[in-house]
Tab-separated table of C-alpha atoms in Angstrom:
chain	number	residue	atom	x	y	z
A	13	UNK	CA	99.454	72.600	111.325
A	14	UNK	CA	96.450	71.304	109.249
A	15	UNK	CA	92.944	72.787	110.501
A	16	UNK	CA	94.317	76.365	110.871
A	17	UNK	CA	94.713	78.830	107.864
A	18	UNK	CA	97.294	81.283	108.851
A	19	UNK	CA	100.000	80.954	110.748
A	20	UNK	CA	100.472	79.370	114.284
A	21	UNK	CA	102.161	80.593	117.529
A	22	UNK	CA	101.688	79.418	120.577
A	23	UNK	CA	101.333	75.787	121.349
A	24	UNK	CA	100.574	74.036	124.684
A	25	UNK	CA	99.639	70.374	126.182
A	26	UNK	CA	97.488	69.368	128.976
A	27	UNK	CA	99.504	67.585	132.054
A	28	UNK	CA	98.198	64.017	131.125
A	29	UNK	CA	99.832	64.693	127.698
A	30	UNK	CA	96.587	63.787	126.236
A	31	UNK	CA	95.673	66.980	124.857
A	32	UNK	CA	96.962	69.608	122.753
A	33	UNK	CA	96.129	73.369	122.108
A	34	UNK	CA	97.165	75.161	119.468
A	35	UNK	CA	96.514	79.318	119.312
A	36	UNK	CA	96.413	80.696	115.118
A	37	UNK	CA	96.521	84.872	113.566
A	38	UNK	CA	93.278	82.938	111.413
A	39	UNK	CA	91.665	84.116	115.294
A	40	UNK	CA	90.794	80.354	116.698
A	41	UNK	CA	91.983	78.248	119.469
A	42	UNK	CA	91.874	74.773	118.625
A	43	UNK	CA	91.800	71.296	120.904
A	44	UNK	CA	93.332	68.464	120.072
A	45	UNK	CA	93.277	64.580	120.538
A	46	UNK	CA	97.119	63.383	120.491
A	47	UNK	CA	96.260	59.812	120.227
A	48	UNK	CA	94.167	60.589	117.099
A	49	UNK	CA	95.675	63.884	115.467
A	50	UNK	CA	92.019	64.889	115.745
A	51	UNK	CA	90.879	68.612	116.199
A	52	UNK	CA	88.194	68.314	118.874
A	53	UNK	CA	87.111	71.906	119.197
A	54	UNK	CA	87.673	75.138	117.790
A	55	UNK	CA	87.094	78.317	119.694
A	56	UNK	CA	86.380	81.502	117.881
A	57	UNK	CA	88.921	84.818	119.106
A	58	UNK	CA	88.875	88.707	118.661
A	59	UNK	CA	92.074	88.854	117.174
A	60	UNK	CA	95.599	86.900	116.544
A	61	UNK	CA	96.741	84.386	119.500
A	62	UNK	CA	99.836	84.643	121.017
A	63	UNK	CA	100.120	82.625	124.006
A	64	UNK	CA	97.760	79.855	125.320
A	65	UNK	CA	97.752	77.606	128.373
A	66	UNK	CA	96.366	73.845	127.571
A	67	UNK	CA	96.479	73.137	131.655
A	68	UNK	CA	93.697	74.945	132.410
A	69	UNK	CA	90.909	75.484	129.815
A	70	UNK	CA	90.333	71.655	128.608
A	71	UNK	CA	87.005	70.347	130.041
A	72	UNK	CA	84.559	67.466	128.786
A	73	UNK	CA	80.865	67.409	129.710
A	74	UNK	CA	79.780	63.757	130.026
A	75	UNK	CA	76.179	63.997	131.438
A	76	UNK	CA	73.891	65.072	130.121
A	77	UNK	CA	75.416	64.276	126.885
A	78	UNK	CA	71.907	64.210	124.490
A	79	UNK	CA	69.643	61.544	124.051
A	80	UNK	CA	68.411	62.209	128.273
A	81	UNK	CA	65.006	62.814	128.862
A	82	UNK	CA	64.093	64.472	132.139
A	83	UNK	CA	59.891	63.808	133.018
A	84	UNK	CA	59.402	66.715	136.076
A	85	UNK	CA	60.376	69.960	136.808
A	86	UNK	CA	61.797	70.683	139.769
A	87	UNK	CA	63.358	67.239	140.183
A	88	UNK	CA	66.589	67.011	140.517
A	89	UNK	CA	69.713	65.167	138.767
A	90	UNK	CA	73.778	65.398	138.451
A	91	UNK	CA	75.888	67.466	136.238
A	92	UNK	CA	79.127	65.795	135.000
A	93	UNK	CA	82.443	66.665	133.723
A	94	UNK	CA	85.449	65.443	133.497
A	95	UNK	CA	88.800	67.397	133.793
A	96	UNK	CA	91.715	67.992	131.724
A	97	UNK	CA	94.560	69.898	133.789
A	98	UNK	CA	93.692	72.290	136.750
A	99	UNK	CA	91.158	75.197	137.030
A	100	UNK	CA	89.212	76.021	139.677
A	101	UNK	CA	85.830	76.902	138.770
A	102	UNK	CA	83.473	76.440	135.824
A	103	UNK	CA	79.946	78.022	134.514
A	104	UNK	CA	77.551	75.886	133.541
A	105	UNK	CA	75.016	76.960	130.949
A	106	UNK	CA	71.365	75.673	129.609
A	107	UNK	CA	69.431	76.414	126.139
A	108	UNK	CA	66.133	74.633	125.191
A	109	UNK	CA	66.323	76.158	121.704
A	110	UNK	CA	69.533	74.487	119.866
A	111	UNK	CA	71.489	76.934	121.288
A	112	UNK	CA	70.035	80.324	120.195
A	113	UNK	CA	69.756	81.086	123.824
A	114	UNK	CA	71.791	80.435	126.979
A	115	UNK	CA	70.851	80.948	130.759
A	116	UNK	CA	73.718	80.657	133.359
A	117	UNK	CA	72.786	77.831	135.800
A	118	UNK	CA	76.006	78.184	137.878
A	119	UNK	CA	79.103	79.490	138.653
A	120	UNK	CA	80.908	76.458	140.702
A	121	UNK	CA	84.193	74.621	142.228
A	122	UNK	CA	85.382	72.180	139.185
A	123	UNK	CA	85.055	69.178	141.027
A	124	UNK	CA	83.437	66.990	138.219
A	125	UNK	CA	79.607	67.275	139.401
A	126	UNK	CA	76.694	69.808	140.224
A	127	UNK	CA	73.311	69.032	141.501
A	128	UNK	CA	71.038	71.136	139.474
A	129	UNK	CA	67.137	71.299	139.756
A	130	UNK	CA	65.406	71.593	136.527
A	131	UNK	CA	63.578	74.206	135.337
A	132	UNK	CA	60.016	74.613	134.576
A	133	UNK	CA	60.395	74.201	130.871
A	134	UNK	CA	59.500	71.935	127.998
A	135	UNK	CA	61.823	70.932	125.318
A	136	UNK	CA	63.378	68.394	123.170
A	137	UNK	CA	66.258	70.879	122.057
A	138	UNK	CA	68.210	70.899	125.379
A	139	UNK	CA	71.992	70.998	126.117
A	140	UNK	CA	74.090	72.018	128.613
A	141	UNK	CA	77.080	73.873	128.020
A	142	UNK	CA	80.430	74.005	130.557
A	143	UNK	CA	83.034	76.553	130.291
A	144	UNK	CA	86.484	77.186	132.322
A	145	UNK	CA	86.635	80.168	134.323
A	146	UNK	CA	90.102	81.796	135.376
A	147	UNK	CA	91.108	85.342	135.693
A	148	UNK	CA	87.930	86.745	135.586
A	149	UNK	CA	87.589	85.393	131.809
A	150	UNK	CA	85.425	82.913	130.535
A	151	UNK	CA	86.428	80.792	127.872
A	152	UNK	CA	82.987	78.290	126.289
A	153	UNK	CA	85.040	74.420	126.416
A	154	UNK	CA	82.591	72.102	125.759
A	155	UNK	CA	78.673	71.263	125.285
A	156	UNK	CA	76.586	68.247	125.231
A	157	UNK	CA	77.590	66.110	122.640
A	158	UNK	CA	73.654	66.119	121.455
A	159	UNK	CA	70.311	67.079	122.299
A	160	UNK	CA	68.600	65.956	125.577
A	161	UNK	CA	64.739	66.613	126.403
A	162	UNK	CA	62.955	68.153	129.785
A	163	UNK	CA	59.468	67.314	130.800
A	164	UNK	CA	57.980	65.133	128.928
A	165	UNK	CA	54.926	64.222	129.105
A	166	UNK	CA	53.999	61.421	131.606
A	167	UNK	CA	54.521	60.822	135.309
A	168	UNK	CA	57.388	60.058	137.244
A	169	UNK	CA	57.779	58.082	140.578
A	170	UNK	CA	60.023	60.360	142.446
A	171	UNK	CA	61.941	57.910	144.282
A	172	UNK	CA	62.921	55.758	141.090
A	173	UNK	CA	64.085	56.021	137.402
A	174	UNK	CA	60.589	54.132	136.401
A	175	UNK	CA	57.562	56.000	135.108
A	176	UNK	CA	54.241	55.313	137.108
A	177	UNK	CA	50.832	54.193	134.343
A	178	UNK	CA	49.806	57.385	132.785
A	179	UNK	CA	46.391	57.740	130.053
A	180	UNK	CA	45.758	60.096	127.369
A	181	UNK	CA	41.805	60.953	126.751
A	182	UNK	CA	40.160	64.049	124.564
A	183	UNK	CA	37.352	66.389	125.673
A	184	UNK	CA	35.157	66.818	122.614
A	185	UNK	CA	32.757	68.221	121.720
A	186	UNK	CA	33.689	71.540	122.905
A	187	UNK	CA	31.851	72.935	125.274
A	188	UNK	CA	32.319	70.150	127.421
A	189	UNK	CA	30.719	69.177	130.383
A	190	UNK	CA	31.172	66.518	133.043
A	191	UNK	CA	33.563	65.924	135.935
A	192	UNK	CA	37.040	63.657	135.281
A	193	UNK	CA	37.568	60.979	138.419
A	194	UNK	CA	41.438	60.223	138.817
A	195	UNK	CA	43.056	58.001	141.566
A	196	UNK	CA	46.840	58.362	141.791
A	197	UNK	CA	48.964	56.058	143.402
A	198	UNK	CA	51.890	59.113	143.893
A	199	UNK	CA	51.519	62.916	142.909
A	200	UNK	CA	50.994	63.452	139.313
A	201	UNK	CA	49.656	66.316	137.040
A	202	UNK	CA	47.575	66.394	134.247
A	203	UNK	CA	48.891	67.955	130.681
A	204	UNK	CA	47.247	68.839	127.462
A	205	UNK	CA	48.568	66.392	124.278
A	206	UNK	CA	50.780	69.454	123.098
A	207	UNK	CA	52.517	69.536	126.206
A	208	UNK	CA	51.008	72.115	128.157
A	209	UNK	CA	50.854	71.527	132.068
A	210	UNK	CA	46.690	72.034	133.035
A	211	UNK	CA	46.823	71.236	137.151
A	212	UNK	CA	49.196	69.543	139.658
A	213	UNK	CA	47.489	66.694	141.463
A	214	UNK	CA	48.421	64.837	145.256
A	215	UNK	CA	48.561	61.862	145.785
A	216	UNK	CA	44.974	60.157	145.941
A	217	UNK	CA	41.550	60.004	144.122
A	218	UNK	CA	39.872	63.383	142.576
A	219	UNK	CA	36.901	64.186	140.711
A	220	UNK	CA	38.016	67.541	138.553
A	221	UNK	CA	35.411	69.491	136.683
A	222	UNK	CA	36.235	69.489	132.954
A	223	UNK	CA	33.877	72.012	131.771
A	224	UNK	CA	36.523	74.500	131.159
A	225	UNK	CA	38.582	72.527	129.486
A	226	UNK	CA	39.331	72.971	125.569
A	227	UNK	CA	38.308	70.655	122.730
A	228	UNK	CA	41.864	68.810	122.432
A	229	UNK	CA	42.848	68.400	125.745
């Protein structure tokens, strides 16, 4: 079969008879799309394959799928998969570094959707990763097709898609002194232009002392 480089064993196909997967002794699993002849995924093994079992290690993560961008933490939005074949739970996986790093953010029933809360973090290299679990073993199936980003700067009406005004100003010269009056038609926050979250603000009008504050900000 082209795509492996030693010899191949076992063979299997998801139920819908849209998928194929095809176990090598050249250590990798490999999906593929029937309809195209494609190879959609190779896995990486510890040794030679000799069995595999297409009906219940195919999944496809849909959302978020890169290109998402995701203003507060601690808001919340859907996880979605779909399903090829049966399993009955997956574990789903962040990194904010391009995949250096992965954090589990749950172990769940494979039911095509998780509400997750995101996490106090800001990047622009984000993806989530979903992987079958069966048996005790965990086998990684699928990522985010590219990256997505978290916490952007800006502020975000919590009961809608739409982003509310937001204004970038400096403090400079540094020291700086003087107070900073705000009026905010929702809860907001205020962040330095490299990201960096300085306060959390209600809903309302403020006058903040700035003194403190670094040239930059």
């Amino acid at each position: 079969m082209e795509g492996h480089t030693d010899a191949v064993l076992p063979v299997d196909f998801t139920s819908d008879a849209r998928y194929g997967l095809s176990g090598s002794w050249d250590n990798t699993l490999k999906f593929w799309d029937l309809s195209t002849g494609n190879c959609v995924r190779t896995i990486d093994a510890d040794d030679d394959i000799y069995s595999v079992s297409a009906s219940k290690m195919f999944l496809d993560m849909t959302y978020p799928n890169g290109g998402e961008k995701f203003y507060e933490e601690n808001d919340t939005s859907t996880i979605l998969w779909d399903t090829f074949g049966a399993m009955d739970s997956v574990l789903l996986e962040l990194t904010t570094d391009a995949g250096k790093n992965w954090s589990v953010i749950s172990k769940c029933e494979n039911n095509g959707t998780f509400k997750w809360t995101l996490p106090e973090v800001k990047s622009t290299e984000c993806k989530i990763k979903i992987s079958g679990y069966s048996n005790n073993i965990v086998v990684p199936i699928d990522e985010s097709d590219d990256f997505f980003e978290m916490n952007t700067v800006g502020f975000k009406n919590r009961t809608s898609s739409s982003l509310l005004p937001y204004h970038s100003f400096s403090v400079s010269p540094n020291p700086f002194s003087g107070r900073l009056m705000i009026s905010l038609p929702s809860s907001g926050a205020i962040y330095s232009l490299t990201g960096q979250l300085i306060m959390k603000l209600p809903k309302g009008k403020h006058s903040i002392d700035t003194s403190k504050w670094r040239e930059g900000v």
